[in-house]
CSV table of C-alpha atoms in Angstrom, one decimal:
chain,number,residue,atom,x,y,z
A,1,UNK,CA,-5.4,-6.9,-2.2
A,2,UNK,CA,-5.4,-10.6,-4.3
A,3,UNK,CA,-7.9,-11.5,-6.9
A,4,UNK,CA,-7.9,-14.6,-9.0
A,5,UNK,CA,-10.6,-15.3,-11.7
A,6,UNK,CA,-11.1,-17.9,-13.9
A,7,UNK,CA,-14.0,-19.1,-16.3
A,8,UNK,CA,-15.8,-21.7,-13.4
A,9,UNK,CA,-14.1,-19.8,-10.4
A,10,UNK,CA,-13.5,-17.2,-8.5
A,11,UNK,CA,-11.1,-16.0,-5.4
A,12,UNK,CA,-10.1,-13.1,-3.4
A,13,UNK,CA,-8.7,-11.7,-0.2
A,14,UNK,CA,-9.6,-8.3,1.0
A,15,UNK,CA,-7.5,-6.8,4.1
A,16,UNK,CA,-9.2,-4.0,6.5
A,17,UNK,CA,-6.8,-2.2,9.3
A,18,UNK,CA,-7.3,-1.9,12.6
A,19,UNK,CA,-7.8,1.6,13.9
A,20,UNK,CA,-6.7,4.0,16.5
A,21,UNK,CA,-9.2,6.4,17.6
A,22,UNK,CA,-6.4,10.1,17.7
A,23,UNK,CA,-9.7,12.4,19.1
A,24,UNK,CA,-13.5,12.3,19.9
A,25,UNK,CA,-14.0,8.9,20.7
A,26,UNK,CA,-16.5,7.9,22.3
A,27,UNK,CA,-19.1,10.5,21.6
A,28,UNK,CA,-19.1,8.9,17.9
A,29,UNK,CA,-21.6,6.7,19.9
A,30,UNK,CA,-23.7,9.9,21.4
A,31,UNK,CA,-24.1,11.9,18.0
A,32,UNK,CA,-20.8,13.6,18.1
A,33,UNK,CA,-17.1,13.8,15.9
A,34,UNK,CA,-14.0,11.9,15.8
A,35,UNK,CA,-10.7,12.2,14.4
A,36,UNK,CA,-9.3,8.5,13.8
A,37,UNK,CA,-7.0,6.3,11.5
A,38,UNK,CA,-6.2,2.9,9.9
A,39,UNK,CA,-3.0,1.1,11.7
A,40,UNK,CA,-0.8,-0.3,8.3
A,41,UNK,CA,0.9,-2.8,10.8
A,42,UNK,CA,-2.1,-4.1,11.9
A,43,UNK,CA,-5.6,-6.2,9.6
A,44,UNK,CA,-7.7,-8.6,9.4
A,45,UNK,CA,-7.4,-10.7,6.2
A,46,UNK,CA,-10.8,-12.7,4.7
A,47,UNK,CA,-10.5,-14.6,1.7
A,48,UNK,CA,-13.8,-15.3,-0.2
A,49,UNK,CA,-13.5,-18.5,-2.9
A,50,UNK,CA,-16.3,-19.9,-4.9
A,51,UNK,CA,-18.1,-23.1,-4.2
A,52,UNK,CA,-20.9,-25.5,-4.4
A,53,UNK,CA,-22.3,-25.0,-0.7
A,54,UNK,CA,-22.3,-22.0,1.3
A,55,UNK,CA,-19.7,-22.5,3.9
A,56,UNK,CA,-18.0,-20.7,6.9
A,57,UNK,CA,-14.7,-21.8,7.8
A,58,UNK,CA,-13.5,-21.7,11.4
A,59,UNK,CA,-10.0,-20.1,11.8
A,60,UNK,CA,-7.7,-22.9,13.4
A,61,UNK,CA,-6.8,-21.4,16.4
A,62,UNK,CA,-9.4,-18.1,17.5
A,63,UNK,CA,-12.2,-20.8,16.8
A,64,UNK,CA,-10.5,-24.0,18.1
A,65,UNK,CA,-12.9,-26.1,19.6
A,66,UNK,CA,-10.5,-29.6,20.3
A,67,UNK,CA,-8.4,-29.3,23.1
A,68,UNK,CA,-5.6,-31.7,24.5
A,69,UNK,CA,-6.9,-31.0,28.1
A,70,UNK,CA,-9.4,-29.3,30.4
A,71,UNK,CA,-6.5,-27.3,31.4
A,72,UNK,CA,-5.4,-26.5,28.0
A,73,UNK,CA,-9.1,-25.4,27.0
A,74,UNK,CA,-9.3,-22.9,30.1
A,75,UNK,CA,-5.9,-21.4,29.1
A,76,UNK,CA,-7.4,-20.7,26.0
A,77,UNK,CA,-10.6,-19.4,27.0
A,78,UNK,CA,-8.7,-17.3,29.5
A,79,UNK,CA,-6.4,-15.6,26.9
A,80,UNK,CA,-8.8,-15.8,23.9
A,81,UNK,CA,-12.4,-15.7,25.6
A,82,UNK,CA,-15.1,-17.2,23.8
A,83,UNK,CA,-15.7,-15.9,20.8
A,84,UNK,CA,-13.8,-16.3,17.3
A,85,UNK,CA,-14.4,-14.4,14.0
A,86,UNK,CA,-17.2,-16.9,12.6
A,87,UNK,CA,-20.0,-15.1,14.1
A,88,UNK,CA,-18.9,-12.2,12.9
A,89,UNK,CA,-18.7,-13.8,9.1
A,90,UNK,CA,-22.3,-15.2,9.5
A,91,UNK,CA,-23.8,-11.7,11.0
A,92,UNK,CA,-22.4,-9.2,7.9
A,93,UNK,CA,-23.8,-12.4,5.4
A,94,UNK,CA,-26.8,-12.0,6.7
A,95,UNK,CA,-26.7,-8.1,7.4
A,96,UNK,CA,-25.8,-7.8,3.9
A,97,UNK,CA,-27.9,-10.1,2.5
A,98,UNK,CA,-31.1,-8.2,4.4
A,99,UNK,CA,-29.7,-4.4,2.8
A,100,UNK,CA,-29.4,-5.7,-0.7
A,101,UNK,CA,-33.7,-7.2,-0.4
A,102,UNK,CA,-34.8,-4.2,1.1
A,103,UNK,CA,-32.5,-2.0,-1.3
A,104,UNK,CA,-34.0,-3.8,-4.1
A,105,UNK,CA,-30.5,-5.2,-5.4
A,106,UNK,CA,-30.9,-8.4,-6.7
A,107,UNK,CA,-28.3,-10.5,-5.7
A,108,UNK,CA,-27.0,-13.9,-8.5
A,109,UNK,CA,-27.2,-17.1,-7.3
A,110,UNK,CA,-24.4,-18.4,-6.0
A,111,UNK,CA,-22.6,-19.4,-3.2
A,112,UNK,CA,-19.0,-19.3,-1.9
A,113,UNK,CA,-16.3,-20.3,1.1
A,114,UNK,CA,-15.0,-17.3,3.7
A,115,UNK,CA,-12.4,-17.5,5.5
A,116,UNK,CA,-10.1,-15.3,7.8
A,117,UNK,CA,-7.5,-14.8,9.5
A,118,UNK,CA,-6.0,-11.5,12.0
A,119,UNK,CA,-3.1,-10.2,13.9
A,120,UNK,CA,-5.3,-7.6,15.3
A,121,UNK,CA,-4.3,-8.1,19.4
A,122,UNK,CA,-7.5,-10.0,20.6
A,123,UNK,CA,-9.2,-7.3,23.0
A,124,UNK,CA,-6.8,-4.2,22.3
A,125,UNK,CA,-9.7,-1.8,21.5
A,126,UNK,CA,-7.8,-1.5,18.1
A,127,UNK,CA,-11.2,-2.7,16.7
A,128,UNK,CA,-10.6,-6.3,15.9
A,129,UNK,CA,-13.3,-7.5,15.5
A,130,UNK,CA,-15.2,-4.7,13.0
A,131,UNK,CA,-11.5,-5.2,11.1
A,132,UNK,CA,-13.0,-8.7,10.0
A,133,UNK,CA,-16.2,-7.7,9.3
A,134,UNK,CA,-15.1,-5.0,7.1
A,135,UNK,CA,-13.0,-7.2,5.4
A,136,UNK,CA,-15.6,-9.7,4.8
A,137,UNK,CA,-18.6,-6.8,3.3
A,138,UNK,CA,-15.5,-5.8,1.2
A,139,UNK,CA,-15.3,-9.7,-0.5
A,140,UNK,CA,-19.5,-10.0,-1.1
A,141,UNK,CA,-19.4,-6.1,-2.4
A,142,UNK,CA,-16.6,-7.5,-5.3
A,143,UNK,CA,-18.2,-11.3,-5.5
A,144,UNK,CA,-21.4,-10.0,-6.4
A,145,UNK,CA,-20.2,-7.2,-8.4
A,146,UNK,CA,-22.6,-4.7,-6.1
A,147,UNK,CA,-19.5,-2.5,-4.9
A,148,UNK,CA,-21.4,0.5,-7.2
A,149,UNK,CA,-24.6,0.0,-5.5
A,150,UNK,CA,-23.7,0.2,-1.9
A,151,UNK,CA,-22.6,3.7,-1.1
A,152,UNK,CA,-19.0,4.1,0.8
A,153,UNK,CA,-20.7,5.9,3.8
A,154,UNK,CA,-23.4,3.4,4.0
A,155,UNK,CA,-21.0,0.4,4.3
A,156,UNK,CA,-19.6,1.3,8.0
A,157,UNK,CA,-23.3,1.0,9.0
A,158,UNK,CA,-24.3,-2.7,7.4
A,159,UNK,CA,-21.0,-2.8,9.6
A,160,UNK,CA,-21.9,-1.8,12.8
A,161,UNK,CA,-25.4,-3.5,12.3
A,162,UNK,CA,-23.5,-6.8,11.8
A,163,UNK,CA,-22.0,-6.4,15.3
A,164,UNK,CA,-25.2,-5.0,16.9
A,165,UNK,CA,-26.7,-8.7,15.9
A,166,UNK,CA,-24.0,-10.0,18.5
A,167,UNK,CA,-24.8,-7.7,21.3
A,168,UNK,CA,-21.3,-5.9,20.7
A,169,UNK,CA,-21.4,-2.2,21.9
A,170,UNK,CA,-20.2,0.5,19.8
A,171,UNK,CA,-20.5,3.2,17.4
A,172,UNK,CA,-19.1,4.5,13.8
A,173,UNK,CA,-15.8,6.0,14.4
A,174,UNK,CA,-14.2,2.2,13.8
A,175,UNK,CA,-15.9,1.0,11.0
A,176,UNK,CA,-15.8,4.5,8.8
A,177,UNK,CA,-12.6,4.7,9.9
A,178,UNK,CA,-11.8,1.0,8.4
A,179,UNK,CA,-13.7,1.3,5.2
A,180,UNK,CA,-12.3,4.5,4.3
A,181,UNK,CA,-8.7,3.6,5.1
A,182,UNK,CA,-5.9,6.3,6.1
A,183,UNK,CA,-6.7,9.3,8.1
A,184,UNK,CA,-10.0,10.7,8.4
A,185,UNK,CA,-12.5,13.4,10.5
A,186,UNK,CA,-16.1,12.1,11.3
A,187,UNK,CA,-19.6,14.3,12.7
A,188,UNK,CA,-22.0,11.9,13.8
A,189,UNK,CA,-24.9,14.7,14.4
A,190,UNK,CA,-27.7,14.1,15.0
A,191,UNK,CA,-28.7,16.6,11.8
A,192,UNK,CA,-26.4,14.9,9.6
A,193,UNK,CA,-27.7,11.4,10.6
A,194,UNK,CA,-31.4,12.3,10.6
A,195,UNK,CA,-31.0,13.9,6.7
A,196,UNK,CA,-28.1,11.4,4.8
A,197,UNK,CA,-29.0,8.1,7.0
A,198,UNK,CA,-25.4,8.8,7.7
A,199,UNK,CA,-22.1,11.3,8.9
A,200,UNK,CA,-20.2,13.1,6.9
A,201,UNK,CA,-16.9,11.5,7.0
A,202,UNK,CA,-14.2,13.4,5.3
A,203,UNK,CA,-10.5,12.2,4.4
A,204,UNK,CA,-7.7,14.1,5.3
A,205,UNK,CA,-3.9,13.7,3.9
A,206,UNK,CA,-2.1,11.4,6.8
A,207,UNK,CA,0.9,13.6,6.3
A,208,UNK,CA,-1.0,15.9,8.6
A,209,UNK,CA,-0.1,13.5,11.2
A,210,UNK,CA,3.2,13.7,13.7
A,211,UNK,CA,5.0,10.4,14.4
A,212,UNK,CA,2.8,8.6,16.9
A,213,UNK,CA,3.1,5.3,19.3
A,214,UNK,CA,1.0,2.8,19.8
A,215,UNK,CA,1.3,1.0,23.7
A,216,UNK,CA,-0.5,-1.8,24.2
A,217,UNK,CA,-0.2,-4.6,27.1
A,218,UNK,CA,0.3,-8.1,26.3
A,219,UNK,CA,-3.1,-9.8,28.6
A,220,UNK,CA,-5.0,-6.5,27.6
A,221,UNK,CA,-8.4,-6.1,29.0
A,222,UNK,CA,-12.5,-6.5,27.9
A,223,UNK,CA,-13.3,-3.1,25.6
A,224,UNK,CA,-16.7,-4.8,24.8
A,225,UNK,CA,-18.0,-3.6,28.2
A,226,UNK,CA,-16.6,-0.2,28.7
A,227,UNK,CA,-19.4,1.9,27.4
A,228,UNK,CA,-22.1,0.2,29.3
A,229,UNK,CA,-23.3,2.4,32.6
A,230,UNK,CA,-22.2,5.7,30.8
A,231,UNK,CA,-24.3,4.6,27.9
A,232,UNK,CA,-27.5,4.5,30.4
A,233,UNK,CA,-27.0,7.5,31.9
A,234,UNK,CA,-26.7,9.4,28.8
A,235,UNK,CA,-30.1,7.6,28.0
A,236,UNK,CA,-31.0,9.0,31.6
A,237,UNK,CA,-30.4,11.8,30.6
A,238,UNK,CA,-28.1,12.9,33.1
A,239,UNK,CA,-26.7,16.3,32.3
A,240,UNK,CA,-23.4,15.7,33.4
A,241,UNK,CA,-22.5,12.5,31.0
A,242,UNK,CA,-24.3,14.8,28.2
A,243,UNK,CA,-22.3,17.8,28.5
A,244,UNK,CA,-18.9,16.2,28.9
A,245,UNK,CA,-19.7,14.1,25.0
A,246,UNK,CA,-20.4,17.7,23.4
A,247,UNK,CA,-17.0,18.8,24.8
A,248,UNK,CA,-15.5,15.2,24.0
A,249,UNK,CA,-17.1,16.3,20.3
A,250,UNK,CA,-15.5,19.4,20.5
A,251,UNK,CA,-12.1,18.0,21.1
A,252,UNK,CA,-12.5,16.3,17.3
A,253,UNK,CA,-13.8,19.8,15.8
A,254,UNK,CA,-10.7,21.3,17.1
A,255,UNK,CA,-8.6,18.8,16.3
A,256,UNK,CA,-8.9,18.6,13.1
A,257,UNK,CA,-8.0,22.6,12.4
A,258,UNK,CA,-5.0,22.2,14.5
A,259,UNK,CA,-4.0,19.1,12.1
A,260,UNK,CA,-4.7,21.0,9.3
A,261,UNK,CA,-2.1,23.6,10.8
A,262,UNK,CA,0.2,21.0,12.1
A,263,UNK,CA,0.0,22.3,15.2
A,264,UNK,CA,1.4,19.4,17.6
A,265,UNK,CA,1.6,20.9,20.8
A,266,UNK,CA,-2.0,22.2,20.3
A,267,UNK,CA,-2.7,18.4,19.5
A,268,UNK,CA,-1.2,17.1,22.5
A,269,UNK,CA,-3.4,19.0,24.8
A,270,UNK,CA,-6.6,17.7,22.7
A,271,UNK,CA,-5.3,14.2,23.2
A,272,UNK,CA,-4.9,14.2,27.3
A,273,UNK,CA,-8.2,16.1,27.8
A,274,UNK,CA,-10.0,13.8,25.9
A,275,UNK,CA,-8.4,11.1,28.1
A,276,UNK,CA,-9.2,13.5,31.4
A,277,UNK,CA,-12.7,13.5,30.3
A,278,UNK,CA,-13.2,10.1,29.7
A,279,UNK,CA,-11.8,9.5,33.2
A,280,UNK,CA,-14.3,11.4,35.0
A,281,UNK,CA,-17.3,9.8,33.1
A,282,UNK,CA,-16.5,6.2,33.3
A,283,UNK,CA,-14.6,6.4,36.3
A,284,UNK,CA,-11.0,4.1,37.1
A,285,UNK,CA,-13.0,1.1,37.7
A,286,UNK,CA,-14.4,1.1,34.7
A,287,UNK,CA,-10.9,2.0,32.5
A,288,UNK,CA,-9.2,-0.6,34.4
A,289,UNK,CA,-5.8,-0.4,36.5
A,290,UNK,CA,-3.5,-1.8,33.5
A,291,UNK,CA,-5.4,0.5,31.2
A,292,UNK,CA,-5.0,3.9,33.0
A,293,UNK,CA,-1.2,2.8,34.0
A,294,UNK,CA,-0.2,2.9,30.1
A,295,UNK,CA,-1.7,6.6,29.9
A,296,UNK,CA,0.3,7.4,33.6
A,297,UNK,CA,3.2,5.9,31.8
A,298,UNK,CA,3.3,7.8,29.4
A,299,UNK,CA,2.5,11.0,30.7
A,300,UNK,CA,5.4,10.4,33.1
A,301,UNK,CA,8.0,11.6,30.4
A,302,UNK,CA,5.9,14.1,29.4
A,303,UNK,CA,4.4,12.5,26.3
A,304,UNK,CA,0.0,13.0,25.6
A,305,UNK,CA,-1.4,9.7,25.6
A,306,UNK,CA,-5.1,8.7,25.1
A,307,UNK,CA,-7.3,5.0,24.7
A,308,UNK,CA,-7.2,3.9,21.2
A,309,UNK,CA,-10.7,3.1,21.6
A,310,UNK,CA,-12.0,1.8,25.1
A,311,UNK,CA,-9.1,0.5,26.2
A,312,UNK,CA,-6.4,-1.9,26.2
A,313,UNK,CA,-4.2,-0.2,23.8
A,314,UNK,CA,-3.4,3.6,23.9
A,315,UNK,CA,-1.8,6.1,21.4
A,316,UNK,CA,1.0,8.9,22.5
A,317,UNK,CA,2.4,11.8,21.1
A,318,UNK,CA,6.0,12.9,21.8
A,319,UNK,CA,5.7,17.0,21.1
A,320,UNK,CA,9.0,17.5,22.2
A,321,UNK,CA,10.5,15.0,19.4
A,322,UNK,CA,12.5,11.9,19.4
A,323,UNK,CA,14.7,12.6,22.4
A,324,UNK,CA,11.6,12.6,24.2
A,325,UNK,CA,10.4,8.9,22.1
A,326,UNK,CA,13.3,7.3,23.2
A,327,UNK,CA,12.3,8.4,26.7
A,328,UNK,CA,8.8,6.6,26.1
A,329,UNK,CA,10.3,3.7,25.0
A,330,UNK,CA,12.2,2.8,28.2
A,331,UNK,CA,9.3,3.8,30.4
A,332,UNK,CA,7.5,1.6,29.0
A,333,UNK,CA,9.5,-1.6,28.2
A,334,UNK,CA,10.5,-1.3,32.1
A,335,UNK,CA,6.6,-0.8,33.0
A,336,UNK,CA,6.6,-4.1,30.8
A,337,UNK,CA,4.3,-2.4,28.2
A,338,UNK,CA,4.9,-3.1,24.7
A,339,UNK,CA,5.4,0.1,22.1
A,340,UNK,CA,5.9,0.8,18.7
A,341,UNK,CA,6.1,3.6,16.1
A,342,UNK,CA,2.3,3.8,14.4
A,343,UNK,CA,2.7,3.6,10.2
A,344,UNK,CA,-0.4,4.9,9.0
A,345,UNK,CA,-2.7,3.1,6.2
A,346,UNK,CA,-3.4,4.6,3.3
A,347,UNK,CA,-6.7,5.1,2.2
A,348,UNK,CA,-8.5,2.1,1.3
A,349,UNK,CA,-10.5,3.7,-1.5
A,350,UNK,CA,-10.7,3.7,-5.1
A,351,UNK,CA,-10.9,7.2,-7.3
A,352,UNK,CA,-14.1,6.6,-8.2
A,353,UNK,CA,-15.4,6.2,-4.5
A,354,UNK,CA,-13.8,9.6,-3.8
A,355,UNK,CA,-14.7,11.3,-6.4
A,356,UNK,CA,-18.2,10.2,-5.2
A,357,UNK,CA,-17.6,11.4,-2.1
A,358,UNK,CA,-16.6,14.5,-2.9
A,359,UNK,CA,-19.8,14.8,-5.2
A,360,UNK,CA,-22.0,14.3,-1.6
A,361,UNK,CA,-20.6,17.0,0.8
């Protein structure tokens, strides 16, 4: 975190990390539960500086609009899609403004310039888009001095609302992990949502986690398309989807207790079950051949594996230890996948914010 303040000038930089869904996804979209954590090596940064005019600056690579040729334009779209991060910054500015207006939070009349950068792989199911939004929200909270007026539990919903503005289909899990940092157990039961307006989020010690590995492809799938048909079936009352989502949510509930006991053999079983349930609900066509292959390569050496999100990357656990981890690395490299051990990001909350959480729960 970088903050520079002078009499007539303010500049700050905020960071939000990629997230890995360890258990329970995608039940967070359906009133379920989840265990997720933030990844230290992958992040988005947003820089805010005071400005006479309000400026949202395009990224020189992700928001590129000038190309040397038509083939170069097509190559850029094939690798990065049509959307950069500017729309995300615009959306969170609007949602932040509207929330403050409706909540009676007065904002000082001043302007700023926003810019962003990220090293989170695109479309890898690691919540790269929401990381940009989360970092931008953090800048806005501090620039306007309202961090203490907008509760930690509320911030994930603001981030999700900004993405909903853009038609992005997602749940709260990713945003909670990025606002809170570290390792978090989340309960999105309808009872909590109705009573509190948000879920119940419980930060956990990161040393409860075993060594975990991130597997991803150089050319990942579009993780934004995977929820669509299942959600409609859930809305239509499909009994198989509803009961399966409840099973997935139960895996996170059980996993929370398993982590507290550091029972990693059972954790591996729960991770595998999570993916198997997802596969039955979504089907292979929706999940994608490359995504399924990443899971199967990990399982070929006895590792547990599941999607980090909706596809594009996989989290793996080697319950048999270092020798198995070496087999995993070899198998992934031979299959053409990237693999690296995960470093979990620390909590993103201040002592005051943690204290306020313990007072609410």
